[in-house]
Amino acid sequence: MTFTKYYAIAKTNFINSFTYIFDTLASTFFIGIVIFIFIYLWKAIYASNEIIAGFTIVMMLWYLVMTEAIVTSQSRVLQEIGEEVISGNIANYLTKPYNYLLYKYAYTIGRAILRFLLIFIVCGIIVLLMLGPLTIALYVLPFIMITAFLAITLHFLMMASFALFALWFENAQALEFIYSKIVFTIGGMLIPLELFPAWISGISMFLPFSYVAYHPAKLFVAFSFQNFIQVATMQIVWVTVFLLIAIIMYKTYIKRLQINGG
Amino acid sequence: MVAKHFRMQMEYLKIAIHTALEYRTNFLIQVISMFLNDVVWVVFWLIFFTRFQTVNGWNFQDMLVLYTVITIAFGLSGVFFGNRAAIAGMIVEGKLDYYLTLPKNILYHVLVSRVSWFDLGDIVFGVVLALFFVPPIKWPLLLILTILSMIIIVAFGVIVGSLAFFMGNAEDFSKKFFDGLIGFASYPLTIYRGFIRFLVLVIVPAGFVTGIPVMLLKEFNWQMFFLMVGFTVLISVIAIGVFYWGLKRYESGNLMNVRT
């Protein structure tokens, strides 16, 4: 019973996304442009090398398709929650028979799944046509889906935690900027962490941000069961940590929330 | 006439500065976060070029000049013509009504009536880069090129924003086209060859926003400079033409808007 309502929220928003399909297509179109630029950038780099840090050009681009699909499938979540925190609009949710964080999660996931699939398919087609297919065994796909789903969940929880921080920071858009740049760089969204100097990549590979982008995408282009177990375990650890952080931040926030008339 | 318009823009800036000073922390957060955002990009490219040295003839120094040009040009466009990427939204929501009744040039008024302080962070960052990485003798040229580049950015914003006159709800697409321009302009022009380079230069004029200014700052030649000036004039004329052509089709919304 408890979780059926959240499932209903996710499903409703999944269906709702089809109504605003133009919005979704516009974002997909932009990510398509980014992938297109990346293809040319990496073609220039790969002109003199066949393999860079264990990646062929095909692997590199499919890696980027995966990171882009995971990270950009839930854009603006941080800003949305952050603005509700700053404006106090969260109060509207307090009277409703659900938990705010779970509601937001269900709402976001419903939208993110469609966007993830669309971005993955469109960017995948661009890479397929311009560079070629990735060699991958079909039976690994369910495992990739699990890590991608955990990555999207972790990404959400980190954004929610950051967003609740907006109470002290006052500007949600600025927080979004900072968080997204962290994921872009040391999260490995724009470039595999192997290409960083050893000490940065060493630290980044351990940090939660890389479990949103780098690890699941690396697993996608170079799968092994051992790595899957390791990545999925660490993702679950970080999901738990950020779930706790988000809950604590939320409770602190609600205690400080003042509602002045209506 | 021109002086009156300029005075109006100064008034808008004055109001924006007063608002910024009223909410000082927020203002500083906006400027600093954009500055940090740019720092992250440059550090990213530093790491990239440490690993790969050059990309089809571009090195890290060229990338720094590219970031100098794009941050200053984009920043200026945001501070002085803050609505450059918001026109489609204003058309869709019927917000142009307000401007139609006033005795000022409509397009100009629409563009200048918002100031984006986030973009001030870009300008500060660009100026810092210029101080360190562009020789002082080239500063006048840099100033001219960034102003031309800014005009191209604004004109492109007007063209894609005006799509909403013809297509209905083109708000998201227009924004993404605009982001696409900045996306293309943030990467070396040399990675594209042949037909794609032509597209990046002319259709998405990203090559004119950064590629050609960087080449000119590296090695000046009059021919390319006049090409840049000519293109700026051309795209401005197209932008003005498209906007006013579309404006004839503008139907006001029945939404009641209050400008505060």
Short mmCIF file of C-alpha atoms in Angstrom, two decimals:
data_model
loop_
_atom_site.label_atom_id
_atom_site.label_comp_id
_atom_site.label_asym_id
_atom_site.label_seq_id
_atom_site.Cartn_x
_atom_site.Cartn_y
_atom_site.Cartn_z
CA MET A 1 0.00 0.00 0.00
CA THR A 2 2.65 2.48 1.10
CA PHE A 3 4.62 2.32 -2.10
CA THR A 4 1.72 1.94 -4.53
CA LYS A 5 1.01 5.65 -4.38
CA TYR A 6 4.60 6.49 -5.28
CA TYR A 7 4.45 4.01 -8.13
CA ALA A 8 1.27 5.77 -9.29
CA ILE A 9 3.03 9.15 -9.11
CA ALA A 10 5.98 7.85 -11.15
CA LYS A 11 3.66 6.25 -13.70
CA THR A 12 1.53 9.38 -14.03
CA ASN A 13 4.55 11.54 -14.63
CA PHE A 14 5.98 9.03 -17.10
CA ILE A 15 2.74 9.28 -19.11
CA ASN A 16 2.66 13.05 -18.58
CA SER A 17 6.08 13.37 -20.19
CA PHE A 18 4.55 12.23 -23.46
CA THR A 19 2.25 15.26 -23.36
CA TYR A 20 5.31 17.49 -23.14
CA ILE A 21 7.27 15.43 -25.61
CA PHE A 22 8.52 18.57 -27.40
CA ASP A 23 10.25 19.71 -24.25
CA THR A 24 11.96 16.32 -23.96
CA LEU A 25 12.85 16.27 -27.65
CA ALA A 26 14.40 19.74 -27.40
CA SER A 27 16.74 18.61 -24.61
CA THR A 28 17.54 15.44 -26.53
CA PHE A 29 18.33 17.54 -29.58
CA PHE A 30 20.84 19.57 -27.55
CA ILE A 31 22.56 16.47 -26.13
CA GLY A 32 22.68 15.19 -29.72
CA ILE A 33 24.62 18.32 -30.70
CA VAL A 34 27.04 17.77 -27.83
CA ILE A 35 27.67 14.18 -28.92
CA PHE A 36 28.14 15.38 -32.49
CA ILE A 37 30.81 17.86 -31.32
CA PHE A 38 32.46 15.15 -29.21
CA ILE A 39 32.68 12.85 -32.23
CA TYR A 40 34.68 15.48 -34.13
CA LEU A 41 36.80 16.35 -31.10
CA TRP A 42 37.74 12.73 -30.44
CA LYS A 43 38.26 12.00 -34.15
CA ALA A 44 40.94 14.70 -34.09
CA ILE A 45 42.53 13.16 -31.00
CA TYR A 46 42.33 9.58 -32.25
CA ALA A 47 43.87 10.51 -35.61
CA SER A 48 47.28 9.70 -34.15
CA ASN A 49 46.34 7.01 -31.60
CA GLU A 50 44.35 3.85 -31.93
CA ILE A 51 43.77 3.27 -28.23
CA ILE A 52 43.84 5.88 -25.47
CA ALA A 53 43.83 4.73 -21.84
CA GLY A 54 42.26 1.45 -22.91
CA PHE A 55 39.49 3.12 -24.94
CA THR A 56 39.05 2.86 -28.68
CA ILE A 57 37.20 5.79 -30.28
CA VAL A 58 34.01 3.71 -30.52
CA MET A 59 34.23 2.83 -26.81
CA MET A 60 34.95 6.46 -25.94
CA LEU A 61 31.86 7.78 -27.71
CA TRP A 62 29.53 5.07 -26.37
CA TYR A 63 30.93 5.84 -22.92
CA LEU A 64 29.92 9.48 -23.45
CA VAL A 65 26.46 8.49 -24.70
CA MET A 66 25.91 6.60 -21.44
CA THR A 67 27.19 9.39 -19.15
CA GLU A 68 25.13 12.02 -20.97
CA ALA A 69 22.00 9.87 -20.83
CA ILE A 70 22.33 9.21 -17.08
CA VAL A 71 23.30 12.72 -16.01
CA THR A 72 21.05 14.81 -18.25
CA SER A 73 17.94 12.63 -17.89
CA GLN A 74 17.00 14.57 -14.77
CA SER A 75 18.03 18.12 -15.48
CA ARG A 76 16.86 20.97 -13.27
CA VAL A 77 15.90 18.72 -10.32
CA LEU A 78 18.31 20.53 -8.04
CA GLN A 79 16.94 23.90 -9.08
CA GLU A 80 13.32 22.79 -8.73
CA ILE A 81 13.75 21.46 -5.19
CA GLY A 82 16.06 24.33 -4.27
CA GLU A 83 13.51 26.92 -5.33
CA GLU A 84 10.80 25.17 -3.31
CA VAL A 85 13.15 25.24 -0.33
CA ILE A 86 13.93 28.95 -0.68
CA SER A 87 10.37 30.05 -1.40
CA GLY A 88 8.94 27.85 1.34
CA ASN A 89 6.58 26.25 -1.16
CA ILE A 90 7.53 22.91 0.37
CA ALA A 91 4.86 23.78 2.95
CA ASN A 92 2.22 22.91 0.34
CA TYR A 93 3.38 19.31 0.41
CA LEU A 94 3.32 18.94 4.19
CA THR A 95 -0.44 18.59 4.34
CA LYS A 96 -0.46 15.84 1.72
CA PRO A 97 -0.42 12.15 2.65
CA TYR A 98 3.03 11.41 1.31
CA ASN A 99 6.66 11.95 2.11
CA TYR A 100 8.09 14.92 0.21
CA LEU A 101 11.40 13.28 -0.73
CA LEU A 102 9.76 10.06 -1.90
CA TYR A 103 7.21 12.07 -3.85
CA LYS A 104 9.95 14.05 -5.59
CA TYR A 105 11.87 10.87 -6.30
CA ALA A 106 8.88 9.12 -7.84
CA TYR A 107 8.00 12.25 -9.82
CA THR A 108 11.57 12.64 -11.11
CA ILE A 109 12.09 8.98 -11.96
CA GLY A 110 8.90 8.89 -14.01
CA ARG A 111 10.23 11.67 -16.20
CA ALA A 112 13.87 10.56 -16.13
CA ILE A 113 13.19 7.06 -17.52
CA LEU A 114 11.65 8.40 -20.72
CA ARG A 115 14.37 11.01 -21.11
CA PHE A 116 17.12 8.48 -20.47
CA LEU A 117 15.76 6.18 -23.16
CA LEU A 118 15.27 8.99 -25.68
CA ILE A 119 18.72 10.49 -25.14
CA PHE A 120 20.32 7.07 -25.27
CA ILE A 121 18.53 6.11 -28.48
CA VAL A 122 19.06 9.42 -30.32
CA CYS A 123 22.73 9.80 -29.32
CA GLY A 124 23.26 6.09 -29.89
CA ILE A 125 21.99 6.40 -33.44
CA ILE A 126 24.31 9.36 -34.10
CA VAL A 127 27.33 7.40 -32.85
CA LEU A 128 26.21 4.26 -34.65
CA LEU A 129 25.93 6.06 -37.99
CA MET A 130 29.10 8.11 -37.64
CA LEU A 131 31.42 5.61 -35.94
CA GLY A 132 29.84 2.19 -35.65
CA PRO A 133 28.41 -0.22 -33.08
CA LEU A 134 29.81 -1.16 -29.69
CA THR A 135 30.65 -4.83 -29.26
CA ILE A 136 28.58 -5.92 -26.31
CA ALA A 137 26.93 -9.19 -25.29
CA LEU A 138 23.16 -8.93 -24.95
CA TYR A 139 23.04 -10.74 -21.60
CA VAL A 140 24.96 -7.91 -19.91
CA LEU A 141 22.26 -5.36 -20.70
CA PRO A 142 20.12 -6.09 -17.59
CA PHE A 143 23.19 -5.55 -15.41
CA ILE A 144 23.97 -2.28 -17.18
CA MET A 145 20.36 -1.22 -16.60
CA ILE A 146 20.72 -1.93 -12.88
CA THR A 147 23.82 0.25 -12.55
CA ALA A 148 22.26 2.96 -14.70
CA PHE A 149 19.17 2.95 -12.48
CA LEU A 150 21.28 3.07 -9.31
CA ALA A 151 23.27 5.92 -10.86
CA ILE A 152 20.10 7.90 -11.60
CA THR A 153 18.91 7.28 -8.03
CA LEU A 154 22.24 8.37 -6.53
CA HIS A 155 22.27 11.43 -8.78
CA PHE A 156 18.79 12.33 -7.52
CA LEU A 157 19.72 11.89 -3.86
CA MET A 158 22.85 14.01 -4.20
CA MET A 159 20.88 16.74 -5.97
CA ALA A 160 18.18 16.62 -3.28
CA SER A 161 20.82 16.94 -0.54
CA PHE A 162 22.50 19.84 -2.32
CA ALA A 163 19.11 21.47 -2.95
CA LEU A 164 18.17 21.38 0.74
CA PHE A 165 21.40 23.24 1.35
CA ALA A 166 19.79 26.15 -0.54
CA LEU A 167 18.18 27.25 2.72
CA TRP A 168 21.55 28.66 3.76
CA PHE A 169 22.94 29.37 0.29
CA GLU A 170 19.96 31.40 -0.97
CA ASN A 171 20.46 30.69 -4.68
CA ALA A 172 19.42 27.37 -6.16
CA GLN A 173 20.71 28.05 -9.67
CA ALA A 174 24.23 28.69 -8.36
CA LEU A 175 24.12 25.39 -6.45
CA GLU A 176 23.04 23.63 -9.63
CA PHE A 177 26.00 25.17 -11.48
CA ILE A 178 28.48 23.99 -8.91
CA TYR A 179 27.06 20.50 -8.53
CA SER A 180 26.79 19.94 -12.29
CA LYS A 181 30.39 21.01 -12.87
CA ILE A 182 31.55 18.52 -10.23
CA VAL A 183 29.73 15.71 -12.03
CA PHE A 184 30.96 16.94 -15.45
CA THR A 185 34.60 16.76 -14.36
CA ILE A 186 35.51 14.50 -11.46
CA GLY A 187 32.32 12.54 -12.01
CA GLY A 188 33.76 11.57 -15.39
CA MET A 189 30.83 12.75 -17.48
CA LEU A 190 32.90 14.62 -20.07
CA ILE A 191 36.00 12.48 -20.08
CA PRO A 192 36.95 9.11 -18.56
CA LEU A 193 38.81 9.50 -15.28
CA GLU A 194 41.83 7.55 -16.59
CA LEU A 195 42.78 10.62 -18.61
CA PHE A 196 43.21 12.77 -15.50
CA PRO A 197 46.52 12.94 -13.65
CA ALA A 198 46.85 9.83 -11.47
CA TRP A 199 46.21 11.52 -8.12
CA ILE A 200 43.00 13.25 -9.27
CA SER A 201 41.62 10.12 -10.90
CA GLY A 202 42.53 8.08 -7.80
CA ILE A 203 40.48 10.34 -5.54
CA SER A 204 37.67 10.86 -8.08
CA MET A 205 37.16 7.14 -8.64
CA PHE A 206 36.36 6.74 -4.96
CA LEU A 207 34.04 9.75 -4.66
CA PRO A 208 30.25 9.34 -5.11
CA PHE A 209 30.14 11.59 -8.22
CA SER A 210 31.99 9.00 -10.30
CA TYR A 211 29.36 6.41 -9.39
CA VAL A 212 26.83 8.58 -11.23
CA ALA A 213 28.75 8.82 -14.51
CA TYR A 214 32.17 7.21 -14.82
CA HIS A 215 31.67 3.75 -13.26
CA PRO A 216 28.36 2.80 -14.91
CA ALA A 217 29.54 4.07 -18.31
CA LYS A 218 32.90 2.30 -18.05
CA LEU A 219 31.04 -0.87 -17.15
CA PHE A 220 28.88 -0.40 -20.23
CA VAL A 221 31.85 -0.28 -22.63
CA ALA A 222 34.09 -2.78 -20.80
CA PHE A 223 31.87 -5.18 -18.86
CA SER A 224 33.02 -7.71 -16.30
CA PHE A 225 31.01 -9.38 -13.55
CA GLN A 226 33.62 -8.60 -10.96
CA ASN A 227 33.41 -4.91 -11.79
CA PHE A 228 29.64 -5.03 -11.85
CA ILE A 229 29.51 -6.42 -8.28
CA GLN A 230 32.00 -3.82 -7.10
CA VAL A 231 30.28 -0.88 -8.82
CA ALA A 232 26.76 -1.89 -7.76
CA THR A 233 27.88 -2.43 -4.15
CA MET A 234 29.53 0.97 -3.95
CA GLN A 235 26.49 2.58 -5.58
CA ILE A 236 24.24 1.04 -2.92
CA VAL A 237 26.62 2.28 -0.20
CA TRP A 238 26.55 5.83 -1.57
CA VAL A 239 22.78 5.71 -2.12
CA THR A 240 22.37 4.80 1.56
CA VAL A 241 24.75 7.55 2.68
CA PHE A 242 22.99 10.24 0.64
CA LEU A 243 19.57 8.96 1.60
CA LEU A 244 20.54 9.53 5.24
CA ILE A 245 22.01 12.95 4.47
CA ALA A 246 18.87 13.99 2.54
CA ILE A 247 16.57 12.80 5.36
CA ILE A 248 18.59 14.60 8.03
CA MET A 249 18.77 17.79 5.96
CA TYR A 250 15.05 17.60 5.24
CA LYS A 251 14.15 17.16 8.94
CA THR A 252 16.41 20.05 9.90
CA TYR A 253 14.82 22.16 7.20
CA ILE A 254 11.24 21.38 8.23
CA LYS A 255 12.05 22.35 11.82
CA ARG A 256 13.27 25.74 10.63
CA LEU A 257 10.44 26.29 8.16
CA GLN A 258 8.15 29.15 9.12
CA ILE A 259 4.74 29.50 7.56
CA ASN A 260 3.25 32.94 7.72
CA GLY A 261 -0.37 32.93 6.76
CA GLY A 262 -1.24 32.21 3.16
CA MET B 1 16.69 59.35 -30.68
CA VAL B 2 19.74 57.14 -30.19
CA ALA B 3 20.65 59.09 -27.05
CA LYS B 4 17.17 58.51 -25.62
CA HIS B 5 17.44 54.78 -26.19
CA PHE B 6 20.86 54.74 -24.60
CA ARG B 7 19.51 56.64 -21.59
CA MET B 8 16.71 54.10 -21.25
CA GLN B 9 19.23 51.25 -21.22
CA MET B 10 21.25 53.07 -18.57
CA GLU B 11 18.10 53.42 -16.47
CA TYR B 12 17.47 49.66 -16.71
CA LEU B 13 21.08 49.03 -15.67
CA LYS B 14 20.74 51.46 -12.76
CA ILE B 15 17.62 49.68 -11.50
CA ALA B 16 19.37 46.32 -11.85
CA ILE B 17 22.36 47.61 -9.90
CA HIS B 18 20.10 48.90 -7.13
CA THR B 19 18.33 45.54 -6.96
CA ALA B 20 21.67 43.75 -6.89
CA LEU B 21 22.91 45.91 -4.03
CA GLU B 22 19.70 45.30 -2.12
CA TYR B 23 20.26 41.54 -2.34
CA ARG B 24 24.00 41.69 -2.04
CA THR B 25 24.69 38.10 -0.96
CA ASN B 26 22.63 36.70 -3.77
CA PHE B 27 24.36 39.00 -6.26
CA LEU B 28 27.81 37.91 -5.08
CA ILE B 29 26.80 34.25 -5.14
CA GLN B 30 25.67 34.61 -8.76
CA VAL B 31 28.86 36.30 -9.90
CA ILE B 32 31.20 34.01 -7.96
CA SER B 33 29.44 30.80 -8.98
CA MET B 34 29.67 31.73 -12.67
CA PHE B 35 33.34 32.61 -12.20
CA LEU B 36 33.97 29.22 -10.56
CA ASN B 37 32.00 27.55 -13.33
CA ASP B 38 34.41 29.06 -15.88
CA VAL B 39 37.44 28.14 -13.77
CA VAL B 40 36.31 24.51 -13.82
CA TRP B 41 36.09 24.54 -17.63
CA VAL B 42 39.55 25.99 -18.01
CA VAL B 43 41.00 23.47 -15.55
CA PHE B 44 39.26 20.75 -17.54
CA TRP B 45 40.92 21.94 -20.74
CA LEU B 46 44.26 22.26 -18.95
CA ILE B 47 44.03 18.59 -18.03
CA PHE B 48 42.88 17.74 -21.53
CA PHE B 49 45.73 19.56 -23.27
CA THR B 50 48.33 18.33 -20.78
CA ARG B 51 47.40 14.89 -21.98
CA PHE B 52 46.99 15.57 -25.72
CA GLN B 53 49.11 18.74 -26.40
CA THR B 54 47.31 19.85 -29.58
CA VAL B 55 44.00 19.17 -31.32
CA ASN B 56 44.40 19.77 -35.06
CA GLY B 57 46.79 22.63 -34.42
CA TRP B 58 45.00 24.11 -31.39
CA ASN B 59 46.89 24.22 -28.12
CA PHE B 60 45.98 25.24 -24.59
CA GLN B 61 47.00 28.85 -25.25
CA ASP B 62 44.44 29.02 -28.10
CA MET B 63 41.83 27.54 -25.79
CA LEU B 64 42.54 30.26 -23.21
CA VAL B 65 42.05 32.93 -25.87
CA LEU B 66 38.83 31.18 -26.96
CA TYR B 67 37.54 31.31 -23.38
CA THR B 68 38.58 34.96 -23.11
CA VAL B 69 36.50 35.79 -26.19
CA ILE B 70 33.46 33.69 -25.37
CA THR B 71 33.19 34.62 -21.69
CA ILE B 72 33.50 38.36 -22.36
CA ALA B 73 31.20 38.30 -25.42
CA PHE B 74 28.58 36.08 -23.77
CA GLY B 75 28.85 38.00 -20.51
CA LEU B 76 28.39 41.36 -22.22
CA SER B 77 25.39 40.02 -24.11
CA GLY B 78 23.83 38.89 -20.81
CA VAL B 79 24.44 42.11 -18.92
CA PHE B 80 23.46 44.53 -21.70
CA PHE B 81 20.93 42.46 -23.66
CA GLY B 82 19.69 40.10 -20.95
CA ASN B 83 16.59 38.95 -22.83
CA ARG B 84 18.54 37.63 -25.83
CA ALA B 85 17.57 34.03 -25.12
CA ALA B 86 14.14 34.72 -23.66
CA ILE B 87 12.30 36.14 -26.68
CA ALA B 88 10.49 32.92 -27.62
CA GLY B 89 9.09 32.61 -24.11
CA MET B 90 7.90 36.22 -24.17
CA ILE B 91 6.14 35.70 -27.49
CA VAL B 92 4.43 32.51 -26.34
CA GLU B 93 3.23 34.09 -23.09
CA GLY B 94 2.05 37.28 -24.78
CA LYS B 95 4.54 39.39 -22.86
CA LEU B 96 5.41 41.54 -25.87
CA ASP B 97 2.19 43.54 -25.37
CA TYR B 98 3.88 45.78 -22.86
CA TYR B 99 6.58 46.84 -25.30
CA LEU B 100 4.21 47.44 -28.20
CA THR B 101 2.51 50.32 -26.44
CA LEU B 102 5.71 52.23 -25.65
CA PRO B 103 7.40 54.81 -27.86
CA LYS B 104 10.76 53.03 -28.00
CA ASN B 105 12.20 50.64 -30.55
CA ILE B 106 10.48 47.36 -29.69
CA LEU B 107 13.29 44.89 -30.31
CA TYR B 108 15.86 47.05 -28.56
CA HIS B 109 13.58 47.60 -25.59
CA VAL B 110 12.80 43.89 -25.30
CA LEU B 111 16.51 43.01 -25.35
CA VAL B 112 17.72 45.53 -22.80
CA SER B 113 14.92 45.20 -20.26
CA ARG B 114 16.63 42.47 -18.29
CA VAL B 115 20.11 42.32 -16.81
CA SER B 116 21.62 38.93 -15.98
CA TRP B 117 24.14 39.23 -13.15
CA PHE B 118 25.27 35.64 -13.53
CA ASP B 119 26.91 36.83 -16.73
CA LEU B 120 28.91 39.46 -14.91
CA GLY B 121 30.89 36.52 -13.50
CA ASP B 122 31.72 35.58 -17.09
CA ILE B 123 32.96 39.07 -17.89
CA VAL B 124 35.14 39.17 -14.76
CA PHE B 125 36.58 35.79 -15.65
CA GLY B 126 37.23 36.80 -19.27
CA VAL B 127 38.96 40.00 -18.20
CA VAL B 128 41.19 38.09 -15.77
CA LEU B 129 42.14 35.69 -18.59
CA ALA B 130 42.82 38.62 -20.93
CA LEU B 131 45.10 40.28 -18.36
CA PHE B 132 47.23 37.17 -18.08
CA PHE B 133 47.08 35.56 -21.50
CA VAL B 134 46.44 38.26 -24.12
CA PRO B 135 49.32 40.72 -24.70
CA PRO B 136 48.28 44.35 -23.92
CA ILE B 137 48.98 45.43 -27.49
CA LYS B 138 46.13 43.19 -28.63
CA TRP B 139 43.58 44.46 -26.09
CA PRO B 140 41.97 47.02 -28.46
CA LEU B 141 41.51 44.30 -31.09
CA LEU B 142 40.18 41.94 -28.44
CA LEU B 143 37.63 44.56 -27.39
CA ILE B 144 36.42 45.10 -30.96
CA LEU B 145 36.21 41.36 -31.65
CA THR B 146 34.33 40.58 -28.44
CA ILE B 147 31.82 43.34 -29.22
CA LEU B 148 31.28 41.90 -32.72
CA SER B 149 31.00 38.44 -31.22
CA MET B 150 28.47 39.72 -28.67
CA ILE B 151 26.36 41.22 -31.48
CA ILE B 152 26.37 37.87 -33.29
CA ILE B 153 25.27 36.07 -30.10
CA VAL B 154 22.42 38.55 -29.55
CA ALA B 155 21.36 38.43 -33.22
CA PHE B 156 21.33 34.64 -33.18
CA GLY B 157 19.23 34.73 -30.00
CA VAL B 158 16.75 37.05 -31.74
CA ILE B 159 16.54 34.82 -34.84
CA VAL B 160 15.92 31.58 -32.94
CA GLY B 161 13.62 33.38 -30.49
CA SER B 162 11.55 34.74 -33.37
CA LEU B 163 10.80 31.16 -34.44
CA ALA B 164 8.02 31.31 -31.86
CA PHE B 165 6.17 33.81 -34.08
CA PHE B 166 5.92 31.13 -36.74
CA MET B 167 5.98 27.82 -34.88
CA GLY B 168 3.89 28.38 -31.80
CA ASN B 169 5.49 26.94 -28.71
CA ALA B 170 9.13 27.05 -29.74
CA GLU B 171 10.42 28.12 -26.34
CA ASP B 172 12.43 25.01 -25.53
CA PHE B 173 13.77 24.53 -29.02
CA SER B 174 14.82 28.14 -29.23
CA LYS B 175 16.69 27.88 -25.91
CA LYS B 176 18.42 24.70 -27.03
CA PHE B 177 19.44 26.26 -30.36
CA PHE B 178 20.96 29.10 -28.38
CA ASP B 179 22.74 26.68 -26.02
CA GLY B 180 23.85 24.80 -29.14
CA LEU B 181 25.56 27.94 -30.46
CA ILE B 182 27.46 28.36 -27.20
CA GLY B 183 28.21 24.62 -27.22
CA PHE B 184 29.73 24.72 -30.70
CA ALA B 185 31.56 27.95 -29.90
CA SER B 186 33.24 26.43 -26.83
CA TYR B 187 35.26 23.92 -28.85
CA PRO B 188 38.15 24.44 -31.30
CA LEU B 189 36.98 25.33 -34.79
CA THR B 190 39.80 23.19 -36.21
CA ILE B 191 38.12 19.92 -35.24
CA TYR B 192 35.66 20.36 -38.10
CA ARG B 193 36.58 19.91 -41.73
CA GLY B 194 34.91 20.56 -45.08
CA PHE B 195 31.15 20.92 -45.15
CA ILE B 196 30.73 20.63 -41.37
CA ARG B 197 33.13 23.54 -40.88
CA PHE B 198 31.04 25.59 -43.29
CA LEU B 199 27.91 24.70 -41.28
CA VAL B 200 29.55 25.64 -37.99
CA LEU B 201 30.69 28.94 -39.49
CA VAL B 202 27.55 30.06 -41.24
CA ILE B 203 24.42 28.20 -40.14
CA VAL B 204 25.30 27.92 -36.46
CA PRO B 205 27.58 30.94 -36.51
CA ALA B 206 29.78 29.50 -33.75
CA GLY B 207 32.88 29.91 -35.90
CA PHE B 208 32.30 33.65 -35.98
CA VAL B 209 31.60 33.80 -32.24
CA THR B 210 34.97 32.31 -31.25
CA GLY B 211 36.89 30.56 -34.05
CA ILE B 212 37.62 33.56 -36.27
CA PRO B 213 38.27 35.99 -33.37
CA VAL B 214 40.84 33.54 -31.97
CA MET B 215 42.52 33.22 -35.39
CA LEU B 216 42.59 37.01 -35.72
CA LEU B 217 44.09 37.47 -32.29
CA LYS B 218 46.73 34.88 -33.16
CA GLU B 219 47.54 36.36 -36.54
CA PHE B 220 45.73 39.44 -37.78
CA ASN B 221 44.70 39.88 -41.40
CA TRP B 222 42.36 42.50 -42.81
CA GLN B 223 40.51 40.14 -45.12
CA MET B 224 39.32 37.95 -42.26
CA PHE B 225 38.59 40.98 -40.12
CA PHE B 226 36.29 42.44 -42.78
CA LEU B 227 34.66 39.06 -43.19
CA MET B 228 33.90 39.14 -39.46
CA VAL B 229 32.52 42.69 -39.64
CA GLY B 230 30.49 41.84 -42.75
CA PHE B 231 29.01 38.76 -41.14
CA THR B 232 28.07 40.72 -38.02
CA VAL B 233 26.21 43.27 -40.13
CA LEU B 234 24.53 40.54 -42.18
CA ILE B 235 23.29 38.52 -39.20
CA SER B 236 22.08 41.70 -37.46
CA VAL B 237 20.05 42.69 -40.52
CA ILE B 238 18.60 39.18 -40.75
CA ALA B 239 17.73 39.23 -37.03
CA ILE B 240 15.96 42.58 -37.24
CA GLY B 241 14.16 41.51 -40.43
CA VAL B 242 12.97 38.20 -39.02
CA PHE B 243 11.81 39.77 -35.75
CA TYR B 244 9.69 42.47 -37.41
CA TRP B 245 8.38 40.08 -40.04
CA GLY B 246 7.28 37.77 -37.27
CA LEU B 247 5.91 40.61 -35.17
CA LYS B 248 3.26 41.19 -37.85
CA ARG B 249 1.95 37.72 -37.01
CA TYR B 250 2.07 38.29 -33.26
CA GLU B 251 -1.14 37.56 -31.44
CA SER B 252 -1.30 38.76 -27.90
CA GLY B 253 -2.16 36.20 -25.27
CA ASN B 254 -5.11 36.74 -23.00
CA LEU B 255 -2.85 36.28 -20.02
CA MET B 256 -2.75 39.29 -17.75
CA ASN B 257 0.89 40.09 -17.09
CA VAL B 258 2.14 42.37 -14.39
CA ARG B 259 5.67 43.65 -14.72
CA THR B 260 7.23 44.14 -11.33
#
